[in-house]
PDB file of C-alpha atoms in Angstrom:
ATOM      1  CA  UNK L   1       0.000   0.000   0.000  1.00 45.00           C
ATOM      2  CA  UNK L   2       0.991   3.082  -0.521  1.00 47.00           C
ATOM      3  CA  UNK L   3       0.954   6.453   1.059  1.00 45.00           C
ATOM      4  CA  UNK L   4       0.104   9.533  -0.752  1.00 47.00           C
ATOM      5  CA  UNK L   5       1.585  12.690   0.969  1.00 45.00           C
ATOM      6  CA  UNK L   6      -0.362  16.095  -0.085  1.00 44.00           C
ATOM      7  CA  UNK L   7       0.978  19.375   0.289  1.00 45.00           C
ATOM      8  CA  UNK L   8      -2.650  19.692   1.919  1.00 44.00           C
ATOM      9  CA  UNK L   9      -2.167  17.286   4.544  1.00 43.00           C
ATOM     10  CA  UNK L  10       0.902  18.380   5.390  1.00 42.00           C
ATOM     11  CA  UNK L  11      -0.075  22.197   6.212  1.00 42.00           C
ATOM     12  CA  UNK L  12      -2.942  20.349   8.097  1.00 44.00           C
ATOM     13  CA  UNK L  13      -0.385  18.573  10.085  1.00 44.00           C
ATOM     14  CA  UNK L  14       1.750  21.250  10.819  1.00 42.00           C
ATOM     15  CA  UNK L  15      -1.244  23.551  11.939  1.00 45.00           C
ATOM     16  CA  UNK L  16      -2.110  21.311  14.345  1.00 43.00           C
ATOM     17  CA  UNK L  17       1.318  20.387  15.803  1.00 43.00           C
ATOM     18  CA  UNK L  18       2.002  24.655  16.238  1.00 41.00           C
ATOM     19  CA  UNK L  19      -1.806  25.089  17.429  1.00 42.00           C
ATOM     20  CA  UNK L  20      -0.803  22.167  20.401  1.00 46.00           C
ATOM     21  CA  UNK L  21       3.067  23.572  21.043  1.00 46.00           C
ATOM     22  CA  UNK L  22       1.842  27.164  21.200  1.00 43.00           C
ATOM     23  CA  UNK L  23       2.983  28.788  24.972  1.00 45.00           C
ATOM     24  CA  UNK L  24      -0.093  31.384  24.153  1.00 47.00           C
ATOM     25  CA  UNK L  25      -3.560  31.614  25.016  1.00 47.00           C
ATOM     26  CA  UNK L  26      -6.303  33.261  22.630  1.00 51.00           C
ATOM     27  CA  UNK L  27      -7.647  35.967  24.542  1.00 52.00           C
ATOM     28  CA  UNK L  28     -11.192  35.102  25.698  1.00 53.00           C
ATOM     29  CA  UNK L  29     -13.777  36.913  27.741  1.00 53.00           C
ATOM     30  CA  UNK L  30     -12.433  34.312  30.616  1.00 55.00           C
ATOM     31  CA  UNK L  31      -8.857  35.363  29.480  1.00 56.00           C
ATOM     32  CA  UNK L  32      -8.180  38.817  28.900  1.00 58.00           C
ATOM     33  CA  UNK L  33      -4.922  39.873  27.654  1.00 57.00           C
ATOM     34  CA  UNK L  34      -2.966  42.521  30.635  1.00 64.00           C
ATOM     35  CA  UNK L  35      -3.600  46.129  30.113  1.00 86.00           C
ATOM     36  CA  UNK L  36      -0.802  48.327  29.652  1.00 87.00           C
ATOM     37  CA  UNK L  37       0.218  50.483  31.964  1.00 86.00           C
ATOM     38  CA  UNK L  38       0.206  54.289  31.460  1.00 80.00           C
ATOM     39  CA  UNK L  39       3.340  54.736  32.138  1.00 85.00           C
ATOM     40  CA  UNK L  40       4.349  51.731  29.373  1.00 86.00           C
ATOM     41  CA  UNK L  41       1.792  53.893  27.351  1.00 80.00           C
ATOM     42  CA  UNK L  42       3.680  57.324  28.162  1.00 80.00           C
ATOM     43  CA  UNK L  43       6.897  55.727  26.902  1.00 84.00           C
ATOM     44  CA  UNK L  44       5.881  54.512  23.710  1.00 84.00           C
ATOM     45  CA  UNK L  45       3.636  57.855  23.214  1.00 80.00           C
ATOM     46  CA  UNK L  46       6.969  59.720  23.686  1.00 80.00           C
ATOM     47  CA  UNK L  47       9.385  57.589  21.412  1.00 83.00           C
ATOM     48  CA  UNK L  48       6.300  57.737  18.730  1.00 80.00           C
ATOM     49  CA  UNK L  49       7.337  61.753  18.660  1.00 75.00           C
ATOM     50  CA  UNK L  50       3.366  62.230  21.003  1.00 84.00           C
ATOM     51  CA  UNK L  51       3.138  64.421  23.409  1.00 90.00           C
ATOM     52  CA  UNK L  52       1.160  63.315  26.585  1.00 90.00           C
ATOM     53  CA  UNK L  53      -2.819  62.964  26.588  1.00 92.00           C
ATOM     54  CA  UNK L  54      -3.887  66.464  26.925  1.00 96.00           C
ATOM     55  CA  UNK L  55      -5.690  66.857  30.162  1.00 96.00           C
ATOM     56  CA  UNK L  56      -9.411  68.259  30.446  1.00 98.00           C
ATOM     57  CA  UNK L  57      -8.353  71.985  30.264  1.00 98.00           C
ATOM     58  CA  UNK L  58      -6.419  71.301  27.604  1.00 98.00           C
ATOM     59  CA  UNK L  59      -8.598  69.015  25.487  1.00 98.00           C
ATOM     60  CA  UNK L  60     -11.653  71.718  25.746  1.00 98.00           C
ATOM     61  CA  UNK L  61      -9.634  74.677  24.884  1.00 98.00           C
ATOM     62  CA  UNK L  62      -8.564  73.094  21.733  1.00 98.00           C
ATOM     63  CA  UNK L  63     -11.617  71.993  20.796  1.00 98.00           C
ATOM     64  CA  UNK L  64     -13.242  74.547  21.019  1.00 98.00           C
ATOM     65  CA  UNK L  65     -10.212  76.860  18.822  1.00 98.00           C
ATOM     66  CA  UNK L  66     -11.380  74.484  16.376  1.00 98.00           C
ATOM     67  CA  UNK L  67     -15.260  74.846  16.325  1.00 98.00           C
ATOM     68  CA  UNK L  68     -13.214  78.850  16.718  1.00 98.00           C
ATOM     69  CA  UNK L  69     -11.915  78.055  12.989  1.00 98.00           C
ATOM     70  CA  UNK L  70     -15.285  76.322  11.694  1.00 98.00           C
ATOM     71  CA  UNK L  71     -17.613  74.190  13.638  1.00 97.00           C
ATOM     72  CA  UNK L  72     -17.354  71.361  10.664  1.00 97.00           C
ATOM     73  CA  UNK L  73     -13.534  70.566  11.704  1.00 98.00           C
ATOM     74  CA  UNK L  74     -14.551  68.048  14.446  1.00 98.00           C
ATOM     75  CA  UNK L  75     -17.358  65.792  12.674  1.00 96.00           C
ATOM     76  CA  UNK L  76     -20.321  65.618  15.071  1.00 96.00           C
ATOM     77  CA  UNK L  77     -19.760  63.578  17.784  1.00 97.00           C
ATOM     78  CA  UNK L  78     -16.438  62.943  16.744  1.00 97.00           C
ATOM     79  CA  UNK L  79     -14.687  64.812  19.243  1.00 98.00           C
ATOM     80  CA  UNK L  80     -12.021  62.148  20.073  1.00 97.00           C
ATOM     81  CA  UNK L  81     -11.306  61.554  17.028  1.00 98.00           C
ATOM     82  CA  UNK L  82     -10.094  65.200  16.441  1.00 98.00           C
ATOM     83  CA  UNK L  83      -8.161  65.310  19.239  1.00 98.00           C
ATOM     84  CA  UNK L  84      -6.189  62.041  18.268  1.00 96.00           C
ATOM     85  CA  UNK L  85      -5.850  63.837  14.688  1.00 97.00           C
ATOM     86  CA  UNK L  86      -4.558  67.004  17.053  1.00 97.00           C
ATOM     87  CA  UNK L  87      -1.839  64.722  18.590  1.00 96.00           C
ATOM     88  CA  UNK L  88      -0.573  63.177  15.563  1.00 94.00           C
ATOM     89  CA  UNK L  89      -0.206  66.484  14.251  1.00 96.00           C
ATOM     90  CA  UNK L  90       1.959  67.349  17.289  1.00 95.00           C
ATOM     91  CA  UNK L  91       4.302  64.498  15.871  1.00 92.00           C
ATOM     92  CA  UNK L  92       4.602  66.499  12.335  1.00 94.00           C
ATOM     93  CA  UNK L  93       5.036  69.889  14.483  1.00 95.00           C
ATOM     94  CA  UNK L  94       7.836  68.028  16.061  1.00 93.00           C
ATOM     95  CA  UNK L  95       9.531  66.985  12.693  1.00 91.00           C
ATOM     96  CA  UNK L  96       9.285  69.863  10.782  1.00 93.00           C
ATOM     97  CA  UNK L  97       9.523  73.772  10.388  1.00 93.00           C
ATOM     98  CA  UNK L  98       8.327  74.035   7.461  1.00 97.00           C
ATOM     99  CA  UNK L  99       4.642  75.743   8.031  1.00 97.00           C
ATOM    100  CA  UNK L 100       3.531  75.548   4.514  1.00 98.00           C
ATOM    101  CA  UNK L 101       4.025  71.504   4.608  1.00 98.00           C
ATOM    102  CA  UNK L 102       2.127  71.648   8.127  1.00 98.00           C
ATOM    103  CA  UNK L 103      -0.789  73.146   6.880  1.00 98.00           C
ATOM    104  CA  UNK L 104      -1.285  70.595   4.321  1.00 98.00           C
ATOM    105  CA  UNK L 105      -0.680  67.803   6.825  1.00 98.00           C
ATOM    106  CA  UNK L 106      -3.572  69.891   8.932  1.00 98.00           C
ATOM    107  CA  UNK L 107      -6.111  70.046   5.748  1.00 98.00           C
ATOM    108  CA  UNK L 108      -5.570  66.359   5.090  1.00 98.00           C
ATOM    109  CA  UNK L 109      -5.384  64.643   8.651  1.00 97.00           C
ATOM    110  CA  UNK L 110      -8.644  66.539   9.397  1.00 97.00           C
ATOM    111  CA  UNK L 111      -9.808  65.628   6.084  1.00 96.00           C
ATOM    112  CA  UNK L 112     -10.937  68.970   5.164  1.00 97.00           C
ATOM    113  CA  UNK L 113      -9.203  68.627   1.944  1.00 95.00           C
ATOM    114  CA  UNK L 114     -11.913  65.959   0.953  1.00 96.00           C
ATOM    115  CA  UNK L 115     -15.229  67.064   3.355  1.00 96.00           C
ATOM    116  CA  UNK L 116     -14.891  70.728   3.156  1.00 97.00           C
ATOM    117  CA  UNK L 117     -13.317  72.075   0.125  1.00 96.00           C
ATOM    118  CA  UNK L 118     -14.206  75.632   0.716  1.00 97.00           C
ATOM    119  CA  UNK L 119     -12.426  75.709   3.662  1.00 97.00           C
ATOM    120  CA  UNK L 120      -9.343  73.797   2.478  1.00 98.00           C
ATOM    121  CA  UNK L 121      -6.607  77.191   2.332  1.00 98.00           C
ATOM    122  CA  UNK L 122      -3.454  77.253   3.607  1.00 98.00           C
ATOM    123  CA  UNK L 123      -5.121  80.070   6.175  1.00 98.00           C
ATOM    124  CA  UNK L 124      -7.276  77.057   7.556  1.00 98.00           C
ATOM    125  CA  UNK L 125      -4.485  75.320   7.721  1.00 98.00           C
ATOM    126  CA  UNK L 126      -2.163  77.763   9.744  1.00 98.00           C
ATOM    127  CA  UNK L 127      -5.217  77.959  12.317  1.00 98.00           C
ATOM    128  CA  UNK L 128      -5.483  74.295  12.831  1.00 98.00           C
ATOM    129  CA  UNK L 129      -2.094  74.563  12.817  1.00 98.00           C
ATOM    130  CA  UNK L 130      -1.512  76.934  15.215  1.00 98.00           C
ATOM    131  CA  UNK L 131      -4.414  75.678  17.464  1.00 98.00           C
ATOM    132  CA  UNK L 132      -2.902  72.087  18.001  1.00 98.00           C
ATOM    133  CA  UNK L 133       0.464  73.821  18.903  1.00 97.00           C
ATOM    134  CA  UNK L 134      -0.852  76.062  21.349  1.00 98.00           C
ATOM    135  CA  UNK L 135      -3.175  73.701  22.903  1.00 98.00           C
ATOM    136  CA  UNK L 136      -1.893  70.126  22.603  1.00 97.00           C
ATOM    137  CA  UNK L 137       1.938  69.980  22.473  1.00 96.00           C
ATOM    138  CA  UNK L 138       3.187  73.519  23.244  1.00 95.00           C
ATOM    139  CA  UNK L 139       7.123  72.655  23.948  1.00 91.00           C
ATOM    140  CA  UNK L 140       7.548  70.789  20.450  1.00 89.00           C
TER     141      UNK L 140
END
């Protein structure tokens, strides 16, 4: 008799010898995987080029320079998500001088080169700009 090896059964076989070796569990609701810790989260914010979570004070008074600039920058409800756009730009702030190139970054992170085309001007773009450096990472 003979045996008839198929690439098939051999990817089979291998799955399940690696599914029974493996040293890791699939997290489950039973088996959550650890948090990180804020400070682990501080680290890697800081070697990303982020500056720290803004705190409350912070967070309002740049939200609201931006509903200052037009209330359609932050998309309704969507006020996290502008902030996390605000922090990235921080990262670009950090990289660059160049306030022409940061402007653009601005109109396209808060996609107001795509949703609001009458506002997409390198003016808008200073303000945003501007806001997120005041507000959000003042020391890059």
């Amino acid at each position: 008799m003979r045996t008839r090896i198929t690439t098939a059964g051999i990817l089979a076989a291998l799955a399940l010898t690696l599914t029974a070796c493996s040293s890791e569990e699939e997290p489950t609701v039973d088996n959550k995987p650890s948090k990180i810790s804020a400070e682990d989260k501080a680290k890697a914010r800081e070697a990303a080029g982020l500056p720290p979570e803004p705190d409350e004070a912070a967070r309002k008074a740049f939200l609201d320079a931006l509903n200052a600039i037009d209330p359609r920058i932050i998309k309704p409800g969507k006020e996290d998500q502008a902030v996390s756009r605000g922090l990235n730009q921080c990262s670009s702030i950090k990289d660059s001088d160049d306030r022409e190139k940061l402007a653009r970054l601005a109109l396209g992170r808060f996609t107001i080169d795509t949703r609001l085309p009458e506002l997409n001007t390198p003016e808008t773009g200073q303000k945003i700009v501007d806001a997120v450096h005041k507000h959000l990472c003042p020391d890059f």
